[in-house]
Amino acid sequence: MATAQETHEYPGELNDVPGWFWPLDQVLFSWFLERQERLDTRGDLLELGAYLGKSAILLGHRLRDGEKLTVCDLFGAEPPDAANRAEAAKSYSSLTRQAFERNYLSFHDALPTIIQAPSSAVVGEVAPGSCRFVHVDASHLYEHVEGDIGAAKELLGSDGIVVLDDFRSEHTPGVAVAAWEAVLNRGLRPVCLSSQKLYGTWGDPEPVREELIAAFRGRDDIAVTVEQAAGHRLVRTRAKVKRLRPPSLPSSRHPAPVPSPSRAR
Ligand SMILES: C[S@@+](CC[C@H](N)C(=O)[O-])C[C@H]1O[C@@H](n2cnc3c(N)ncnc32)[C@H](O)[C@@H]1O
């Protein structure tokens, strides 16, 4: 069946927006961002690689007064090298900035700050130490991800959270190399892992890790296991059921019509 995007309809809910932002990560993003709100951790939000806006729309939902969301994406602009060009042609050939903006504005009154450029441009545009949450989900090639992790380190404040997408997917070995290299050699401390993403910090991981374990062990829809590797505590989270209890999601201004109840005969 054609998706809402293929038929150029507006998304009726977040999960109508095409992308790779799965329910467990929607729960985890929300948990990390809500915890920062609870602790009054201030700072901006940054996403490298927005595609059609699925994860950016959720980030925008958690912005507080005075905070800013910045997204950086090529949105069809010329990639900086041949390998990145091949990646874009294979996976994102129909992406347009206009489609991102249409989706984003279906849920929010104003657009985020958009940097339409290779992700290496963010360090010149975003102030060092100004962010509390950075989602690294642009190119999945080692040379780019390695640079994006360096940018995240520079732009995050002390206890900020970085999320690395596709750190263990079969088709993205470069992300795996960059992610574990950051853990082993660049001071990144893993807080937890989902099936797709590694959540980490360059601050103290223990308080947030302990809270996360306690919070998620109290849920019957998510499994949590803990193991040690190379001196790091790795907290794995996994969806136990198909339909997770969803977090608070932003509402679309174009909700799908509610089907009328069938008439009793
Ligand atoms: C996996 S998608 C992002 C998915 C999105 N975060 C979501 O959850 O739906 C990767 C995005 O990164 C962008 N991208 C690829 N290479 C890039 C680069 N060098 N700099 C900036 N963006 C890039 C692509 O245009 C694409 O939109």
Short mmCIF file of C-alpha atoms and ligand atoms in Angstrom, two decimals:
data_model
loop_
_atom_site.label_atom_id
_atom_site.label_comp_id
_atom_site.label_asym_id
_atom_site.label_seq_id
_atom_site.Cartn_x
_atom_site.Cartn_y
_atom_site.Cartn_z
CA MET A 1 0.00 0.00 0.00
CA ALA A 2 1.32 3.51 -0.77
CA THR A 3 2.38 5.50 2.28
CA ALA A 4 1.03 8.98 3.02
CA GLN A 5 4.32 10.42 1.74
CA GLU A 6 4.20 8.58 -1.56
CA THR A 7 0.73 9.98 -2.19
CA HIS A 8 1.92 13.45 -0.97
CA GLU A 9 -0.62 13.53 1.81
CA TYR A 10 0.19 15.23 5.08
CA PRO A 11 1.13 12.85 7.92
CA GLY A 12 -1.80 12.17 10.25
CA GLU A 13 0.54 11.00 13.02
CA LEU A 14 4.27 10.72 13.66
CA ASN A 15 4.44 7.12 12.51
CA ASP A 16 3.07 8.12 9.09
CA VAL A 17 6.36 9.93 8.43
CA PRO A 18 8.77 7.56 6.63
CA GLY A 19 12.10 7.04 8.35
CA TRP A 20 14.10 4.73 10.57
CA PHE A 21 13.01 5.84 14.01
CA TRP A 22 11.54 2.79 15.70
CA PRO A 23 9.21 2.67 18.72
CA LEU A 24 11.90 1.63 21.22
CA ASP A 25 14.04 4.62 20.22
CA GLN A 26 11.00 6.90 20.40
CA VAL A 27 10.58 5.72 24.01
CA LEU A 28 14.31 6.14 24.77
CA PHE A 29 14.61 9.63 23.19
CA SER A 30 11.57 10.72 25.21
CA TRP A 31 12.94 9.24 28.42
CA PHE A 32 16.33 10.99 28.06
CA LEU A 33 14.76 14.31 27.11
CA GLU A 34 12.14 14.13 29.89
CA ARG A 35 14.87 13.35 32.41
CA GLN A 36 16.81 16.41 31.28
CA GLU A 37 13.63 18.48 31.74
CA ARG A 38 13.13 17.04 35.23
CA LEU A 39 16.71 17.90 36.20
CA ASP A 40 16.40 21.30 34.49
CA THR A 41 19.32 20.53 32.20
CA ARG A 42 19.15 23.34 29.65
CA GLY A 43 20.60 23.34 26.15
CA ASP A 44 19.81 23.10 22.48
CA LEU A 45 19.01 19.97 20.45
CA LEU A 46 20.89 18.98 17.31
CA GLU A 47 20.26 16.35 14.66
CA LEU A 48 22.73 15.39 11.94
CA GLY A 49 20.67 13.61 9.27
CA ALA A 50 16.97 14.47 9.39
CA TYR A 51 15.60 12.80 6.23
CA LEU A 52 11.81 13.37 6.20
CA GLY A 53 11.71 14.55 9.79
CA LYS A 54 10.54 11.56 11.81
CA SER A 55 13.04 11.91 14.67
CA ALA A 56 13.35 15.71 14.29
CA ILE A 57 9.60 16.09 14.86
CA LEU A 58 9.88 14.25 18.18
CA LEU A 59 12.92 16.37 19.15
CA GLY A 60 10.93 19.52 18.36
CA HIS A 61 8.16 18.27 20.67
CA ARG A 62 10.58 18.32 23.65
CA LEU A 63 11.96 21.83 23.13
CA ARG A 64 11.50 24.23 26.03
CA ASP A 65 11.29 28.02 26.01
CA GLY A 66 14.55 29.58 24.91
CA GLU A 67 15.91 26.36 23.39
CA LYS A 68 16.56 25.71 19.74
CA LEU A 69 16.53 22.63 17.50
CA THR A 70 19.04 22.61 14.64
CA VAL A 71 18.93 19.96 11.91
CA CYS A 72 21.68 19.43 9.35
CA ASP A 73 21.04 17.47 6.17
CA LEU A 74 22.07 17.57 2.54
CA PHE A 75 18.38 17.49 1.49
CA GLY A 76 19.54 16.71 -2.05
CA ALA A 77 22.55 19.07 -2.12
CA GLU A 78 25.82 17.80 -3.55
CA PRO A 79 27.53 15.29 -1.17
CA PRO A 80 31.16 16.08 -0.31
CA ASP A 81 32.69 12.88 -1.79
CA ALA A 82 32.00 9.98 -4.14
CA ALA A 83 31.20 7.40 -1.45
CA ASN A 84 28.69 9.75 0.19
CA ARG A 85 27.23 10.48 -3.27
CA ALA A 86 26.69 6.75 -3.85
CA GLU A 87 25.08 6.41 -0.39
CA ALA A 88 22.71 9.32 -1.08
CA ALA A 89 21.80 7.98 -4.54
CA LYS A 90 21.04 4.53 -3.11
CA SER A 91 19.00 5.53 -0.07
CA TYR A 92 17.80 9.14 -0.24
CA SER A 93 17.39 9.97 -3.94
CA SER A 94 13.83 11.32 -3.63
CA LEU A 95 14.48 13.42 -0.52
CA THR A 96 13.66 17.12 -0.72
CA ARG A 97 13.91 19.89 1.86
CA GLN A 98 10.35 20.84 0.96
CA ALA A 99 9.06 17.38 2.01
CA PHE A 100 10.94 17.67 5.32
CA GLU A 101 9.47 21.11 5.95
CA ARG A 102 5.94 20.01 5.05
CA ASN A 103 6.15 17.12 7.52
CA TYR A 104 7.72 19.19 10.28
CA LEU A 105 5.12 21.95 9.97
CA SER A 106 2.35 19.34 10.20
CA PHE A 107 3.31 19.01 13.88
CA HIS A 108 4.93 22.33 14.85
CA ASP A 109 4.26 26.04 14.33
CA ALA A 110 7.77 26.92 13.19
CA LEU A 111 10.65 25.19 11.44
CA PRO A 112 13.88 24.32 13.26
CA THR A 113 17.11 26.01 12.23
CA ILE A 114 18.10 24.16 9.05
CA ILE A 115 21.69 23.76 7.85
CA GLN A 116 21.50 22.37 4.34
CA ALA A 117 25.09 21.22 4.01
CA PRO A 118 27.44 18.32 4.80
CA SER A 119 27.42 17.56 8.53
CA SER A 120 31.02 18.82 8.81
CA ALA A 121 29.49 22.34 8.60
CA VAL A 122 27.85 22.18 12.05
CA VAL A 123 30.95 23.01 14.06
CA GLY A 124 31.05 26.41 12.38
CA GLU A 125 27.33 27.05 12.96
CA VAL A 126 26.55 25.71 16.45
CA ALA A 127 28.27 27.08 19.57
CA PRO A 128 30.62 24.74 21.48
CA GLY A 129 29.01 23.27 24.62
CA SER A 130 25.55 24.63 23.72
CA CYS A 131 23.68 21.33 23.23
CA ARG A 132 22.11 18.86 25.66
CA PHE A 133 21.21 16.19 23.07
CA VAL A 134 22.79 15.35 19.70
CA HIS A 135 21.46 12.68 17.31
CA VAL A 136 24.14 11.48 14.85
CA ASP A 137 22.24 9.96 11.91
CA ALA A 138 23.70 11.50 8.71
CA SER A 139 26.15 9.60 6.48
CA HIS A 140 26.84 6.08 7.76
CA LEU A 141 30.39 6.01 6.31
CA TYR A 142 33.28 5.82 8.79
CA GLU A 143 35.05 9.05 7.76
CA HIS A 144 31.85 11.07 8.21
CA VAL A 145 30.64 9.42 11.41
CA GLU A 146 34.07 9.79 13.00
CA GLY A 147 33.89 13.54 12.29
CA ASP A 148 30.26 13.76 13.46
CA ILE A 149 31.17 12.13 16.79
CA GLY A 150 33.98 14.69 17.21
CA ALA A 151 31.49 17.48 16.49
CA ALA A 152 29.01 16.05 19.01
CA LYS A 153 31.73 15.96 21.66
CA GLU A 154 32.56 19.62 21.02
CA LEU A 155 28.97 20.86 20.87
CA LEU A 156 27.52 18.96 23.87
CA GLY A 157 27.55 20.44 27.35
CA SER A 158 28.91 18.37 30.30
CA ASP A 159 26.26 15.58 30.88
CA GLY A 160 24.86 15.94 27.35
CA ILE A 161 23.62 12.84 25.53
CA VAL A 162 24.78 11.69 22.09
CA VAL A 163 22.90 9.05 20.10
CA LEU A 164 24.69 7.10 17.36
CA ASP A 165 22.37 5.52 14.81
CA ASP A 166 22.96 2.16 13.16
CA PHE A 167 25.97 1.37 15.34
CA ARG A 168 25.57 -2.34 14.71
CA SER A 169 23.55 -2.77 11.55
CA GLU A 170 24.77 -5.29 9.06
CA HIS A 171 24.96 -2.68 6.25
CA THR A 172 26.81 0.02 8.26
CA PRO A 173 30.16 -1.39 9.47
CA GLY A 174 31.72 2.10 9.35
CA VAL A 175 29.38 3.30 12.09
CA ALA A 176 30.32 0.32 14.26
CA VAL A 177 34.03 1.09 13.87
CA ALA A 178 33.53 4.80 14.65
CA ALA A 179 31.21 4.11 17.60
CA TRP A 180 33.41 1.57 19.40
CA GLU A 181 36.54 3.57 18.58
CA ALA A 182 34.89 6.52 20.37
CA VAL A 183 34.15 4.29 23.37
CA LEU A 184 37.62 2.75 23.54
CA ASN A 185 39.79 5.75 22.57
CA ARG A 186 37.79 8.99 22.72
CA GLY A 187 36.23 8.88 26.19
CA LEU A 188 32.62 8.16 25.16
CA ARG A 189 30.73 6.24 27.85
CA PRO A 190 27.79 4.12 26.72
CA VAL A 191 24.61 4.69 28.73
CA CYS A 192 22.48 2.13 26.92
CA LEU A 193 22.05 0.31 23.63
CA SER A 194 18.86 -0.32 21.67
CA SER A 195 18.63 -2.55 18.63
CA GLN A 196 19.67 0.35 16.37
CA LYS A 197 21.26 3.05 18.50
CA LEU A 198 24.00 3.63 21.04
CA TYR A 199 23.20 6.28 23.68
CA GLY A 200 26.30 7.73 25.34
CA THR A 201 27.80 10.65 27.22
CA TRP A 202 31.17 12.27 27.81
CA GLY A 203 29.93 13.10 31.32
CA ASP A 204 29.38 10.71 34.23
CA PRO A 205 27.27 7.82 32.90
CA GLU A 206 26.45 6.21 36.26
CA PRO A 207 23.52 8.34 37.55
CA VAL A 208 21.65 8.30 34.23
CA ARG A 209 22.38 4.61 33.67
CA GLU A 210 21.10 3.64 37.13
CA GLU A 211 17.92 5.66 36.66
CA LEU A 212 17.36 4.17 33.25
CA ILE A 213 17.80 0.59 34.51
CA ALA A 214 15.32 1.23 37.33
CA ALA A 215 12.80 2.92 35.04
CA PHE A 216 12.91 0.29 32.32
CA ARG A 217 12.98 -2.73 34.65
CA GLY A 218 9.62 -1.45 35.85
CA ARG A 219 8.13 -1.89 32.36
CA ASP A 220 6.73 -5.18 31.13
CA ASP A 221 7.13 -4.28 27.44
CA ILE A 222 10.92 -3.65 27.42
CA ALA A 223 13.69 -6.06 28.48
CA VAL A 224 16.88 -4.73 30.10
CA THR A 225 20.10 -6.71 30.50
CA VAL A 226 23.48 -5.54 31.74
CA GLU A 227 26.92 -6.89 30.89
CA GLN A 228 30.55 -5.82 31.12
CA ALA A 229 32.90 -5.31 28.16
CA ALA A 230 36.39 -3.80 28.21
CA GLY A 231 35.64 -2.07 31.50
CA HIS A 232 32.33 -0.59 30.32
CA ARG A 233 28.87 -1.46 31.64
CA LEU A 234 26.66 -2.13 28.66
CA VAL A 235 22.93 -1.81 29.27
CA ARG A 236 20.95 -3.46 26.50
CA THR A 237 17.30 -2.62 25.96
CA ARG A 238 14.99 -4.66 23.76
CA ALA A 239 11.31 -4.48 22.86
CA LYS A 240 9.50 -7.52 24.28
CA VAL A 241 6.26 -6.92 22.42
CA LYS A 242 5.31 -5.55 19.02
CA ARG A 243 3.35 -2.59 20.34
CA LEU A 244 5.30 -0.69 22.99
CA ARG A 245 3.53 1.67 25.34
CA PRO A 246 4.17 4.88 23.37
CA PRO A 247 5.67 8.02 24.85
CA SER A 248 3.99 11.41 24.50
CA LEU A 249 4.07 12.12 20.76
CA PRO A 250 3.29 15.41 19.02
CA SER A 251 -0.12 15.66 17.37
CA SER A 252 -0.52 16.35 13.68
CA ARG A 253 -2.68 19.23 12.55
CA HIS A 254 -3.93 16.86 9.83
CA PRO A 255 -5.21 13.86 11.85
CA ALA A 256 -6.69 10.99 9.88
CA PRO A 257 -10.50 11.06 10.02
CA VAL A 258 -11.89 8.74 12.68
CA PRO A 259 -13.85 5.98 10.94
CA SER A 260 -17.55 6.30 11.73
CA PRO A 261 -18.87 3.43 13.87
CA SER A 262 -20.75 0.88 11.77
CA ARG A 263 -24.49 1.28 12.17
CA ALA A 264 -26.38 -1.37 14.09
CA ARG A 265 -28.93 -3.05 11.89
C1 LIG B 1 19.16 7.64 7.91
S1 LIG B 1 18.66 9.15 7.26
C2 LIG B 1 18.09 10.03 8.69
C3 LIG B 1 16.87 9.42 9.29
C4 LIG B 1 16.11 10.29 10.26
N1 LIG B 1 16.94 10.75 11.37
C5 LIG B 1 14.92 9.51 10.78
O1 LIG B 1 14.94 9.11 11.95
O2 LIG B 1 14.00 9.28 10.01
C6 LIG B 1 20.17 9.91 6.87
C7 LIG B 1 20.07 11.34 6.36
O3 LIG B 1 21.41 11.87 6.33
C8 LIG B 1 21.56 12.69 5.22
N2 LIG B 1 23.00 12.72 4.88
C9 LIG B 1 23.73 11.80 4.22
N3 LIG B 1 25.02 12.19 4.13
C10 LIG B 1 25.10 13.39 4.76
C11 LIG B 1 26.16 14.31 5.01
N4 LIG B 1 27.41 14.08 4.60
N5 LIG B 1 25.87 15.44 5.68
C12 LIG B 1 24.61 15.72 6.10
N6 LIG B 1 23.56 14.88 5.89
C13 LIG B 1 23.81 13.74 5.23
C14 LIG B 1 20.68 12.08 4.14
O4 LIG B 1 20.29 13.09 3.21
C15 LIG B 1 19.52 11.50 4.97
O5 LIG B 1 18.44 12.40 4.99
#
